[in-house]
Coordinates of C-alpha atoms in Angstrom, one line a residue:
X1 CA 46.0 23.9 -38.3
X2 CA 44.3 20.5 -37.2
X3 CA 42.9 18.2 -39.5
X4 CA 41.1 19.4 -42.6
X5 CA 37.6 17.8 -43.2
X6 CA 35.7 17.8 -47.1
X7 CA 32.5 20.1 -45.8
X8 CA 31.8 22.9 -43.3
X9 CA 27.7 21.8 -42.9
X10 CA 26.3 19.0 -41.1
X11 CA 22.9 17.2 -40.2
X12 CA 21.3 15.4 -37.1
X13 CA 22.3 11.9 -39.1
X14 CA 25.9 13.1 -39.0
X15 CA 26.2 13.5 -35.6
X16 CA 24.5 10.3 -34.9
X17 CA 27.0 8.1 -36.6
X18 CA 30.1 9.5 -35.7
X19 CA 29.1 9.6 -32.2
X20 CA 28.6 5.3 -32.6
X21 CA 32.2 5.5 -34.3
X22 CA 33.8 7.6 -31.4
X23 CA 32.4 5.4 -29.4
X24 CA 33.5 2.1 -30.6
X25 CA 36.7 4.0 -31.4
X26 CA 37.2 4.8 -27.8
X27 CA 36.3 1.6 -26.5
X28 CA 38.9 0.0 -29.3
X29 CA 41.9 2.5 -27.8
X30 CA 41.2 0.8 -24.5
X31 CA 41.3 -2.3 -25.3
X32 CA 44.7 -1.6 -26.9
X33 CA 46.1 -0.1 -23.8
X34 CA 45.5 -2.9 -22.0
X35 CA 46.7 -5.2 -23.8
X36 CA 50.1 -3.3 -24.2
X37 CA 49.3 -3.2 -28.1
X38 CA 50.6 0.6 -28.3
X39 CA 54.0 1.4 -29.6
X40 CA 57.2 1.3 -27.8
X41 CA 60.3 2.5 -28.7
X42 CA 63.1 5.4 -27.3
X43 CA 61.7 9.1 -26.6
X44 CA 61.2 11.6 -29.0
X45 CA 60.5 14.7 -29.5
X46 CA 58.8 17.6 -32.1
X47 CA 57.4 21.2 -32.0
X48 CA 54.8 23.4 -33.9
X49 CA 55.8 26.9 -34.1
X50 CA 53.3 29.9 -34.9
X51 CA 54.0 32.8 -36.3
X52 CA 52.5 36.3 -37.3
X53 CA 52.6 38.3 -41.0
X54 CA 53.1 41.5 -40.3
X55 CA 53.6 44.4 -43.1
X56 CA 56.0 47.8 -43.3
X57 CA 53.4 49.6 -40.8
X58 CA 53.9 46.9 -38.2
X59 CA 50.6 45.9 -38.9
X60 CA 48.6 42.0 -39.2
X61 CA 49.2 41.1 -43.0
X62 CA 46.5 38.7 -43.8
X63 CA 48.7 37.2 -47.0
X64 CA 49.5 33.6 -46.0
X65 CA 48.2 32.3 -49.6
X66 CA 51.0 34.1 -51.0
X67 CA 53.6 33.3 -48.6
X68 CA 52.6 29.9 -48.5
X69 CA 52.5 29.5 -52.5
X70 CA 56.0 30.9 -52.3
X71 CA 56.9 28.8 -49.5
X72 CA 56.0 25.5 -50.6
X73 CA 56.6 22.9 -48.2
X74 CA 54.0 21.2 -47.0
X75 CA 55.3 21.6 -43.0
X76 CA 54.6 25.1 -43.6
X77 CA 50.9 25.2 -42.8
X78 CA 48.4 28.0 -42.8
X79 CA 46.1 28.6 -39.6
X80 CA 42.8 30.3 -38.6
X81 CA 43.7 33.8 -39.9
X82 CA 44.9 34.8 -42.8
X83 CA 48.4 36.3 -40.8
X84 CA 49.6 33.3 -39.1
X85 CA 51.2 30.6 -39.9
X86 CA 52.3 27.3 -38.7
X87 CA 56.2 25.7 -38.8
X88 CA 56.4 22.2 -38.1
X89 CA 59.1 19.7 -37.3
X90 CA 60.0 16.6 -37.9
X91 CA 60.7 13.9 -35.2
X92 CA 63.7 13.9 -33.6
X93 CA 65.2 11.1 -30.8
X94 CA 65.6 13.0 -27.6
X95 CA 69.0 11.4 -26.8
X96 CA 72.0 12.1 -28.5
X97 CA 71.6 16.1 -30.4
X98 CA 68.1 16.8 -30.6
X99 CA 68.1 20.8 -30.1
X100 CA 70.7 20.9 -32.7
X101 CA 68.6 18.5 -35.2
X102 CA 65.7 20.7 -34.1
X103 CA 67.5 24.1 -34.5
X104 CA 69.2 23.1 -38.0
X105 CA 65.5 22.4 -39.3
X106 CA 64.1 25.0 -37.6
X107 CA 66.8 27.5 -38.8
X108 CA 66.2 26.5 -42.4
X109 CA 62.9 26.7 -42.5
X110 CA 62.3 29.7 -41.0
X111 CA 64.8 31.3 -43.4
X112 CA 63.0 30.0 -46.4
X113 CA 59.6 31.5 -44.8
X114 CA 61.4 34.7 -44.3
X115 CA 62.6 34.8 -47.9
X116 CA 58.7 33.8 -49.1
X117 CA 57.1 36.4 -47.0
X118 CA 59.7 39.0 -48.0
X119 CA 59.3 38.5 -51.7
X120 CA 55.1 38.8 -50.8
X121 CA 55.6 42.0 -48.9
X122 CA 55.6 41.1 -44.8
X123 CA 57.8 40.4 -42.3
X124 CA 57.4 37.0 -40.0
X125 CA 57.1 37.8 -35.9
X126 CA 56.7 35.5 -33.2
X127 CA 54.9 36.3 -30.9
X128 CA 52.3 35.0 -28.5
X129 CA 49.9 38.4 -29.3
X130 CA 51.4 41.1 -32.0
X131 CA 50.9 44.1 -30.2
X132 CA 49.8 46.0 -32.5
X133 CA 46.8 43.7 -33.5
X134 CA 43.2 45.1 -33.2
X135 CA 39.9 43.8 -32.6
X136 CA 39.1 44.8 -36.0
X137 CA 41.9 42.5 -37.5
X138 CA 40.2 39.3 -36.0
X139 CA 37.0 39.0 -38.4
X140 CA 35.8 36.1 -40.5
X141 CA 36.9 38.4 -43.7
X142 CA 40.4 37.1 -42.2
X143 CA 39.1 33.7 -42.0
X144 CA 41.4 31.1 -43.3
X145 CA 39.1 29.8 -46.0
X146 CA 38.4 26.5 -45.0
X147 CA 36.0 24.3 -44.4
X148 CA 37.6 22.9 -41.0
X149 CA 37.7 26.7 -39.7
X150 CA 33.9 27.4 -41.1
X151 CA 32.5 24.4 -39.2
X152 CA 34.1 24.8 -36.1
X153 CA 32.9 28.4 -36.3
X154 CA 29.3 27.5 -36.9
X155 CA 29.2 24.8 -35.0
X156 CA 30.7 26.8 -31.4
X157 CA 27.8 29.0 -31.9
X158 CA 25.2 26.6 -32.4
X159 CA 26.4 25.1 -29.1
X160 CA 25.9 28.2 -27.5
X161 CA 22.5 28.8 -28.8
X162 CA 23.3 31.2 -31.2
X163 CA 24.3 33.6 -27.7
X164 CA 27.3 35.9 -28.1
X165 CA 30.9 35.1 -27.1
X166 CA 31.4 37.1 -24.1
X167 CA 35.5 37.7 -23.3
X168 CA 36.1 39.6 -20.4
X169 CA 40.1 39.7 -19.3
X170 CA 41.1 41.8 -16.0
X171 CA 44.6 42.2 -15.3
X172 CA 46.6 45.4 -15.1
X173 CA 43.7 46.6 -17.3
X174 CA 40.5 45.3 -18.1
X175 CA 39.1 44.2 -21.6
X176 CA 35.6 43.5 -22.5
X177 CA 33.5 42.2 -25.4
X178 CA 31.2 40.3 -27.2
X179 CA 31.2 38.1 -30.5
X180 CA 29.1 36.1 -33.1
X181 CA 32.4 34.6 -34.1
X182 CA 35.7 32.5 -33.1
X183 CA 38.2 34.6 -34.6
X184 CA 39.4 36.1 -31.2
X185 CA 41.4 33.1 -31.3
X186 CA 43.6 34.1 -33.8
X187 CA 45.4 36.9 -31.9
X188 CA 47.0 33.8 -30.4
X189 CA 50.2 31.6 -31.0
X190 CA 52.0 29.6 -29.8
X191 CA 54.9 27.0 -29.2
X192 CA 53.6 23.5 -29.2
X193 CA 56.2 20.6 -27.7
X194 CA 55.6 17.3 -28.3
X195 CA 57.0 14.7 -26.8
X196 CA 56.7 10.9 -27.0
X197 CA 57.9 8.4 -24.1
X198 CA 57.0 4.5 -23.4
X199 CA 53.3 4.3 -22.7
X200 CA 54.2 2.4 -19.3
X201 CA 55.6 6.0 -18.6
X202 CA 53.4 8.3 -20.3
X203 CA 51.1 9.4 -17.3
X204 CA 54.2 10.3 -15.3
X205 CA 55.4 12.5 -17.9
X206 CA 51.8 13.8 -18.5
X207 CA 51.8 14.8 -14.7
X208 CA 55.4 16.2 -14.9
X209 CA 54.4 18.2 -17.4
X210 CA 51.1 19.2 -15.7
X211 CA 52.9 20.5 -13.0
X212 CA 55.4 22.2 -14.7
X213 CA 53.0 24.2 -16.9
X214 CA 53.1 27.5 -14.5
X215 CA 57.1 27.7 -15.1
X216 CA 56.8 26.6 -18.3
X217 CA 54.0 30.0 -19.2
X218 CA 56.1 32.2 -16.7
X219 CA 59.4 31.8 -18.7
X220 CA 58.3 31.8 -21.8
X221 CA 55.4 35.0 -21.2
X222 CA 55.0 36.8 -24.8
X223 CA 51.7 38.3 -24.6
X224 CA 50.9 41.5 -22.4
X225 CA 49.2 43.6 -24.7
X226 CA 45.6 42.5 -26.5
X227 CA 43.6 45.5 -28.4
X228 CA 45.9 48.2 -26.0
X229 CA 45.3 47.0 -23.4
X230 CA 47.6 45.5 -20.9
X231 CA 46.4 42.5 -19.1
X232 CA 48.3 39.9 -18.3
X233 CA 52.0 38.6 -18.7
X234 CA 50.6 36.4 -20.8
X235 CA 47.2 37.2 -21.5
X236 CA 46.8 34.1 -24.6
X237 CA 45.9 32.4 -21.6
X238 CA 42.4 33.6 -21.0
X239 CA 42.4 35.0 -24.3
X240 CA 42.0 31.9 -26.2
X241 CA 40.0 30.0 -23.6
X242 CA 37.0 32.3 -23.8
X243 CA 37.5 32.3 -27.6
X244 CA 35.6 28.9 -28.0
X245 CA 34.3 29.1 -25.5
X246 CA 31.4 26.3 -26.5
X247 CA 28.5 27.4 -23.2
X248 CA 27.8 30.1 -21.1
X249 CA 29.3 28.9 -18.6
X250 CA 32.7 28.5 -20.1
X251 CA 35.9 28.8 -19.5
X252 CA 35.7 29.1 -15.3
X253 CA 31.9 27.8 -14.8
X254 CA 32.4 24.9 -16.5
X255 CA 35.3 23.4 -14.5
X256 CA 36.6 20.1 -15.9
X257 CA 34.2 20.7 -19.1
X258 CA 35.4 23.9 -20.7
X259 CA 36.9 23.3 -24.3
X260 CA 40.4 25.1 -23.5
X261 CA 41.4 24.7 -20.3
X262 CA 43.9 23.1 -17.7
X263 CA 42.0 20.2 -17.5
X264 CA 40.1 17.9 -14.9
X265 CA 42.8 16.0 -13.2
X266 CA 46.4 14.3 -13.4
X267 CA 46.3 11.5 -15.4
X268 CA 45.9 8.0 -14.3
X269 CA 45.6 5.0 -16.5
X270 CA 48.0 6.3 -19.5
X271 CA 45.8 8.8 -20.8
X272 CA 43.0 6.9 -21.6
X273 CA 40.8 8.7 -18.7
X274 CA 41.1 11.7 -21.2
X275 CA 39.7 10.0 -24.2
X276 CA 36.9 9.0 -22.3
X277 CA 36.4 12.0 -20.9
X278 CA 36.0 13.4 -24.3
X279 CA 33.9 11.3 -25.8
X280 CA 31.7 11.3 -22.3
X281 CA 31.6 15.4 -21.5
X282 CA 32.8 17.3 -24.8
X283 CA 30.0 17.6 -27.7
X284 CA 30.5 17.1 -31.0
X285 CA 32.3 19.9 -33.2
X286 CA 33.4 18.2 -36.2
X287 CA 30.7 14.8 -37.5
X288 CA 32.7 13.9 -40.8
X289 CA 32.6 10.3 -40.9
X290 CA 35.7 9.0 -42.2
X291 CA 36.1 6.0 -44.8
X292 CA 38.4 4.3 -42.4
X293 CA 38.5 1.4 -40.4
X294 CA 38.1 1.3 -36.6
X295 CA 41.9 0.5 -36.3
X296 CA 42.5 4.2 -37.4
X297 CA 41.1 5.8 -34.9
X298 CA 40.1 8.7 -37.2
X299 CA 37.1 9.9 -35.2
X300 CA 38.9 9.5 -32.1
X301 CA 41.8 12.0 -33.4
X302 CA 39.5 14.2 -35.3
X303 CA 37.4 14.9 -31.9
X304 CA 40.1 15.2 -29.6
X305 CA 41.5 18.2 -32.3
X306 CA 38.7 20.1 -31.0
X307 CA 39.6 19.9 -27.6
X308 CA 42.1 22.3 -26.3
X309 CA 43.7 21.8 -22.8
X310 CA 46.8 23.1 -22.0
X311 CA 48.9 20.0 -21.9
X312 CA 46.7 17.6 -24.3
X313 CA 47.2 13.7 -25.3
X314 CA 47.5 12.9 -28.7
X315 CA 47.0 9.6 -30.7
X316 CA 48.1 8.8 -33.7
X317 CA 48.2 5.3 -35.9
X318 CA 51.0 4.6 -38.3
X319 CA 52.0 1.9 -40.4
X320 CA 49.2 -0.1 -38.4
X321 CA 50.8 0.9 -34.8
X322 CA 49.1 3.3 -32.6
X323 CA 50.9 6.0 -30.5
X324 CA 50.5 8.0 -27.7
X325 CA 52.2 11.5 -27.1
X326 CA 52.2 14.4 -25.1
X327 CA 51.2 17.8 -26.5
X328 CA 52.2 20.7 -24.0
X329 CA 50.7 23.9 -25.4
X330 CA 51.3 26.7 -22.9
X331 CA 54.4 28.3 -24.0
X332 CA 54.2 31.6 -26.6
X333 CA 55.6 31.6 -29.6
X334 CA 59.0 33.7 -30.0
X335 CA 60.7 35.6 -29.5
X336 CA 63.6 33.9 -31.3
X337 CA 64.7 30.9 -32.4
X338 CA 67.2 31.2 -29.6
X339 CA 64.2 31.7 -27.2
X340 CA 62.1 29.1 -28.6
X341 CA 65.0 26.1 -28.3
X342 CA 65.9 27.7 -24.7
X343 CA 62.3 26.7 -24.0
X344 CA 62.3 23.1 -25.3
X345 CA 65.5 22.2 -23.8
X346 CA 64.0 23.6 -20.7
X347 CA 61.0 21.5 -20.6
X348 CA 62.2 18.1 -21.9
X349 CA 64.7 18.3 -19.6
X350 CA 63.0 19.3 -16.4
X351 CA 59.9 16.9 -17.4
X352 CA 61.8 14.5 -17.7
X353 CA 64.1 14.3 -14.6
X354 CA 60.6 15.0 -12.4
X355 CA 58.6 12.0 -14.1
X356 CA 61.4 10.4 -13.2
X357 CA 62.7 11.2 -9.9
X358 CA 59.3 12.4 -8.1
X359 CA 57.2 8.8 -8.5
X360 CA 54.5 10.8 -5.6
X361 CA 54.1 13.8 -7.8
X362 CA 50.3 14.2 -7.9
X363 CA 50.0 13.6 -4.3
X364 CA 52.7 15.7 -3.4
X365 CA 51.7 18.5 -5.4
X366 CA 47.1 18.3 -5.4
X367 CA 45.7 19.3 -8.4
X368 CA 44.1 22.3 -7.7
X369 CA 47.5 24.0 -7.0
X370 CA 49.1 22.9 -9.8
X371 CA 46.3 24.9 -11.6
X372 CA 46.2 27.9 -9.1
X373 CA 49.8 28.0 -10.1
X374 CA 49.6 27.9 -14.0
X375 CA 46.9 31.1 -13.8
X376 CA 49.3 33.2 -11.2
X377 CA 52.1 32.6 -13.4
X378 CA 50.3 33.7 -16.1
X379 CA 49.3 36.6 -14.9
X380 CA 52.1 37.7 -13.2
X381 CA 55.0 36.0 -15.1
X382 CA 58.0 35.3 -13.1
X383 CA 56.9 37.2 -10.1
X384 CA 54.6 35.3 -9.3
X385 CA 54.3 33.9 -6.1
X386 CA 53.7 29.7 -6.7
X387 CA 53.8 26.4 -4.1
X388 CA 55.9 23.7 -5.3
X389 CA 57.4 20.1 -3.7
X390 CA 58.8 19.6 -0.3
X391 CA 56.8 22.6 1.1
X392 CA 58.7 25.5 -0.9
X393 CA 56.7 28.6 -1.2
X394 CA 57.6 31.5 -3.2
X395 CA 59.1 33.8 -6.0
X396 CA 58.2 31.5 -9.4
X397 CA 61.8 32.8 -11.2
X398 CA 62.8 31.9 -7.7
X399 CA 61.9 28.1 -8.0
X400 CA 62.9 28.0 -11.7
X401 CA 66.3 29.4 -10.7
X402 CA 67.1 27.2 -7.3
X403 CA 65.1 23.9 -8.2
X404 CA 63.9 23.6 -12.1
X405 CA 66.5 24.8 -14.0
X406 CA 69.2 22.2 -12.0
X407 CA 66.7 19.5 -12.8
X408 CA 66.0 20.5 -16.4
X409 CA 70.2 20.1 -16.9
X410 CA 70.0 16.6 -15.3
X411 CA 67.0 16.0 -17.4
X412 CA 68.7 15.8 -20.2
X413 CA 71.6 14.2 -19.7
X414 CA 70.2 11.6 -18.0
X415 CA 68.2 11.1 -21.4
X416 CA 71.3 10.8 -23.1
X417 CA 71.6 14.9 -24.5
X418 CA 74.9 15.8 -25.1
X419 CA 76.0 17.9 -21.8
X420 CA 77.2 20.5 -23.7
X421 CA 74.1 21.3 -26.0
X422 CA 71.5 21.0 -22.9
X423 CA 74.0 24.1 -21.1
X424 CA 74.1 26.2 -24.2
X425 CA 70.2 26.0 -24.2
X426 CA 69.6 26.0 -21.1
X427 CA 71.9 28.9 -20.4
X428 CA 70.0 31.1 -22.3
X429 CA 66.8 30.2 -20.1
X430 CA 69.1 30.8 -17.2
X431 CA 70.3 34.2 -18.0
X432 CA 66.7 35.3 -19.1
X433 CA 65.0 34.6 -15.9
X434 CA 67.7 36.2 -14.0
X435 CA 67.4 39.6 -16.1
X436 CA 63.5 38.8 -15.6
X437 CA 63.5 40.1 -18.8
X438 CA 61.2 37.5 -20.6
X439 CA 59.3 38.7 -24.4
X440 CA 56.6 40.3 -22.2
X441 CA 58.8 42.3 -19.3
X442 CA 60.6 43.7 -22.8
X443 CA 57.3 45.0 -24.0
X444 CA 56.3 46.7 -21.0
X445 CA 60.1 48.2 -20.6
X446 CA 59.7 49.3 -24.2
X447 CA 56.4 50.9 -23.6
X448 CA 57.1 52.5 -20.0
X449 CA 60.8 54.3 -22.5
X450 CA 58.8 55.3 -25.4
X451 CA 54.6 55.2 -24.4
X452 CA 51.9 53.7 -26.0
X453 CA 52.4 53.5 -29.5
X454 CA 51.7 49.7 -30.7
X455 CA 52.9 49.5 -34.2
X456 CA 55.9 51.3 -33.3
X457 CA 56.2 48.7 -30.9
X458 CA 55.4 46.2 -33.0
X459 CA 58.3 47.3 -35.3
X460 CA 61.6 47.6 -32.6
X461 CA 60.0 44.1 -32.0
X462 CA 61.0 42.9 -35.5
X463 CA 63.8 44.9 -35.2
X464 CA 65.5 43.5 -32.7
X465 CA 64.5 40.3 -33.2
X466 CA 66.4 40.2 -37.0
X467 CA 69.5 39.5 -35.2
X468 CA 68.4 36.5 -33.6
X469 CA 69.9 37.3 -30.5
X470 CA 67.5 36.2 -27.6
X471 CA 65.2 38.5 -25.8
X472 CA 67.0 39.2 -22.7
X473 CA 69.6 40.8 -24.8
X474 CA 67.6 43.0 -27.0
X475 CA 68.4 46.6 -26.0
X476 CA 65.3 48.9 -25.4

């Protein structure tokens, strides 16, 4: 959910001193980087999982106090709407087992989150949009009540001058509206890896993982339905960045400034560009001045919460040592388990061997296609047609299937993964993107059998997702 603050309102005064603290915060992260005073150590690995209520009708159930009062573990987090929720992980080493450390936690907790939500009268989904979700559903009446979610809703608007949210999706369909609110953002969720490497190597993998976003949304596309309407293959994409969208000219006219977005560049000087960046171009959401001291970085880490891209930098400081890590957020959430650790093994793996192997990267592959890529892909899943290294051109399931998926098994191993967990995961990856049956080509199969009927949708969804079995097998 991002980090909770004490108040939702804020003055001119406010604003003034944690701007001075950013600053000197920034300027302190600096420093640190160059003196190499930023922790070390073998690379690790976590994920945040979203994940939908959804009652008997197959509709949004906006209950997560009483799931979460049931639940009761605090890595069982609520979110901006009052139907998600958020599953987090703990840290695992990326050599040795880590899928199965990840899947053995992930597997427990999601049963015990099952259980709460069944004894409060919902089912769990994931899901990058629940199809059946309307624009009705997404109101501040659904509002998570907190203070965090109150100010960044007041304070988007006052950005914009009070003027309207405008989103405005074109894809098979088109969707348009306006609103005096954020809460189009919560018909999104998502899988959120995080990774952690050597900051000597952390830019490479930031790259990697830059370039790798358009197979990464492609194989994982969950999301071709908002308000019935279909859009894209995985319309969260635009969805969410015109959400908070924080000016006018947001998410497209503002280029390297928009809130949500792919970003302004590859990284070059271990991520520290970014927090510049931040503090330099991105206005001030959140002003609650922390009793901390500089070393903390708490208004550093507070701001950079409220800034969205697609593959974002994180810092964190603990037991006096700071940390930098890798936050790739473009993958949808579901459809199962299965699907969800077919997706990380996917991505550590193929990240890795390409930070690795392909020391050119950003000048083999410019910027500006990487990103071209990330919004065919999601717009057109695995059909769509992406460049990639050494002059290939072509079908994206194409390049996943000849180039990525070879890379993402070498990945892992070569960071010590036991061989035979990275090809059960990534075997499940493989099969799907041969079927080309992703979560969002099973929604549009369903709905081209049976028509246009969203809860019902919504509920062979939950069906067929009971058994755990991975998407590409679900029958129609």
């Amino acid at each position: 959910m991002g980090q909770e603050i004490g108040r939702a309102r804020f003055g001119s005064d406010d604003f003034s001193a944690f701007r001075q603290r950013l600053r000197a915060e920034t300027r302190l992260l600096g420093e640190w980087l160059r003196a190499g005073r930023v922790a070390e150590g073998p690379p690790s690995i976590g994920l945040e999982l979203e994940a939908w209520l959804v009652d008997a009708d197959g509709r949004p159930a906006p209950i997560s106090d009483r799931v979460l009062s049931r639940v009761e573990d605090p890595r069982v987090e609520n979110e901006l709407a009052r139907f998600n929720l958020e599953i987090n992980t703990d840290v695992h080493p990326l050599a040795g087992t880590p899928l199965q450390g990840l899947q053995t936690e992930l597997a427990e907790r999601w049963a015990r989150t099952q259980r709460a939500a069944a004894d409060a009268g919902c089912r769990l989904a994931l899901v990058g949009i629940l199809p059946s979700v309307r624009e009705a559903d997404v109101c501040v009446e659904n509002m998570t009540p907190s203070p965090r979610y109150a100010a960044l809703n007041e304070q988007v608007l006052a950005l914009r001058g009070r003027r309207p949210l405008t989103l405005d999706i074109e894809g098979t369909q088109r969707f348009r509206t306006e609103r005096h609110d954020v809460m189009l953002e919560a018909a999104t969720t998502s899988l959120q890896l995080h990774l952690q490497v050597p900051p000597q190597r952390m830019a490479a993998f930031f790259n990697a993982a830059v370039a790798l976003s358009a197979a990464s949304v492609a194989v994982a596309a969950n999301s071709p339905f908002l308000f019935g309407r279909r859009l894209w293959h995985e319309s969260r994409i635009p969805l969410f960045e015109q959400a908070v969208a924080c000016t006018r000219l947001e998410p497209r006219g503002a280029g390297t400034l928009a809130r949500v977005g792919f970003g302004s560049g590859y990284a070059r000087d271990a991520l520290y560009g970014f927090f510049v960046e931040n503090r330099q171009h991105h206005p001030v959401l959140l002003p609650e001045l922390q009793d901390q001291p500089v070393e903390a970085l708490a208004h550093l880490r507070l701001h950079n919460g409220t800034i969205w891209r697609w593959n974002r930098p994180l810092v964190e400081v603990v037991d006096g040592q700071c940390q930098l890590r890798l936050e790739h957020r473009v993958m949808a959430a579901g459809p199962t388990l299965a699907d969800v650790l077919a997706n990380a093994a996917f991505f550590y793996g193929a990240v890795a061997e390409l930070a690795e192997s392909r020391p050119g990267l950003v000048e083999e592959l410019p910027f500006h296609i990487a990103e071209q890529n990330f919004y065919a892909a999601a717009r057109y899943g695995l059909e769509a047609e992406v460049e990639w290294l050494d002059g290939w051109f072509g079908r994206l399931g194409d390049l996943v299937t000849e180039r990525l998926l070879p890379k993402a098994r070498r990945g892992l191993v070569r960071a010590g993964v036991a061989e035979a967990e990275a090809t059960a995961h990534l075997g499940v990856l493989e099969e799907r993107v041969a079927s080309g049956r992703t979560g969002a080509a099973w929604q549009l199969a369903w709905v081209e059998r049976h028509g246009e009927d969203d809860q019902a949708l919504t509920r062979a969804y939950l069906d067929r997702a009971a058994d755990g079995e991975p998407v590409h097998r679900w029958p129609l």
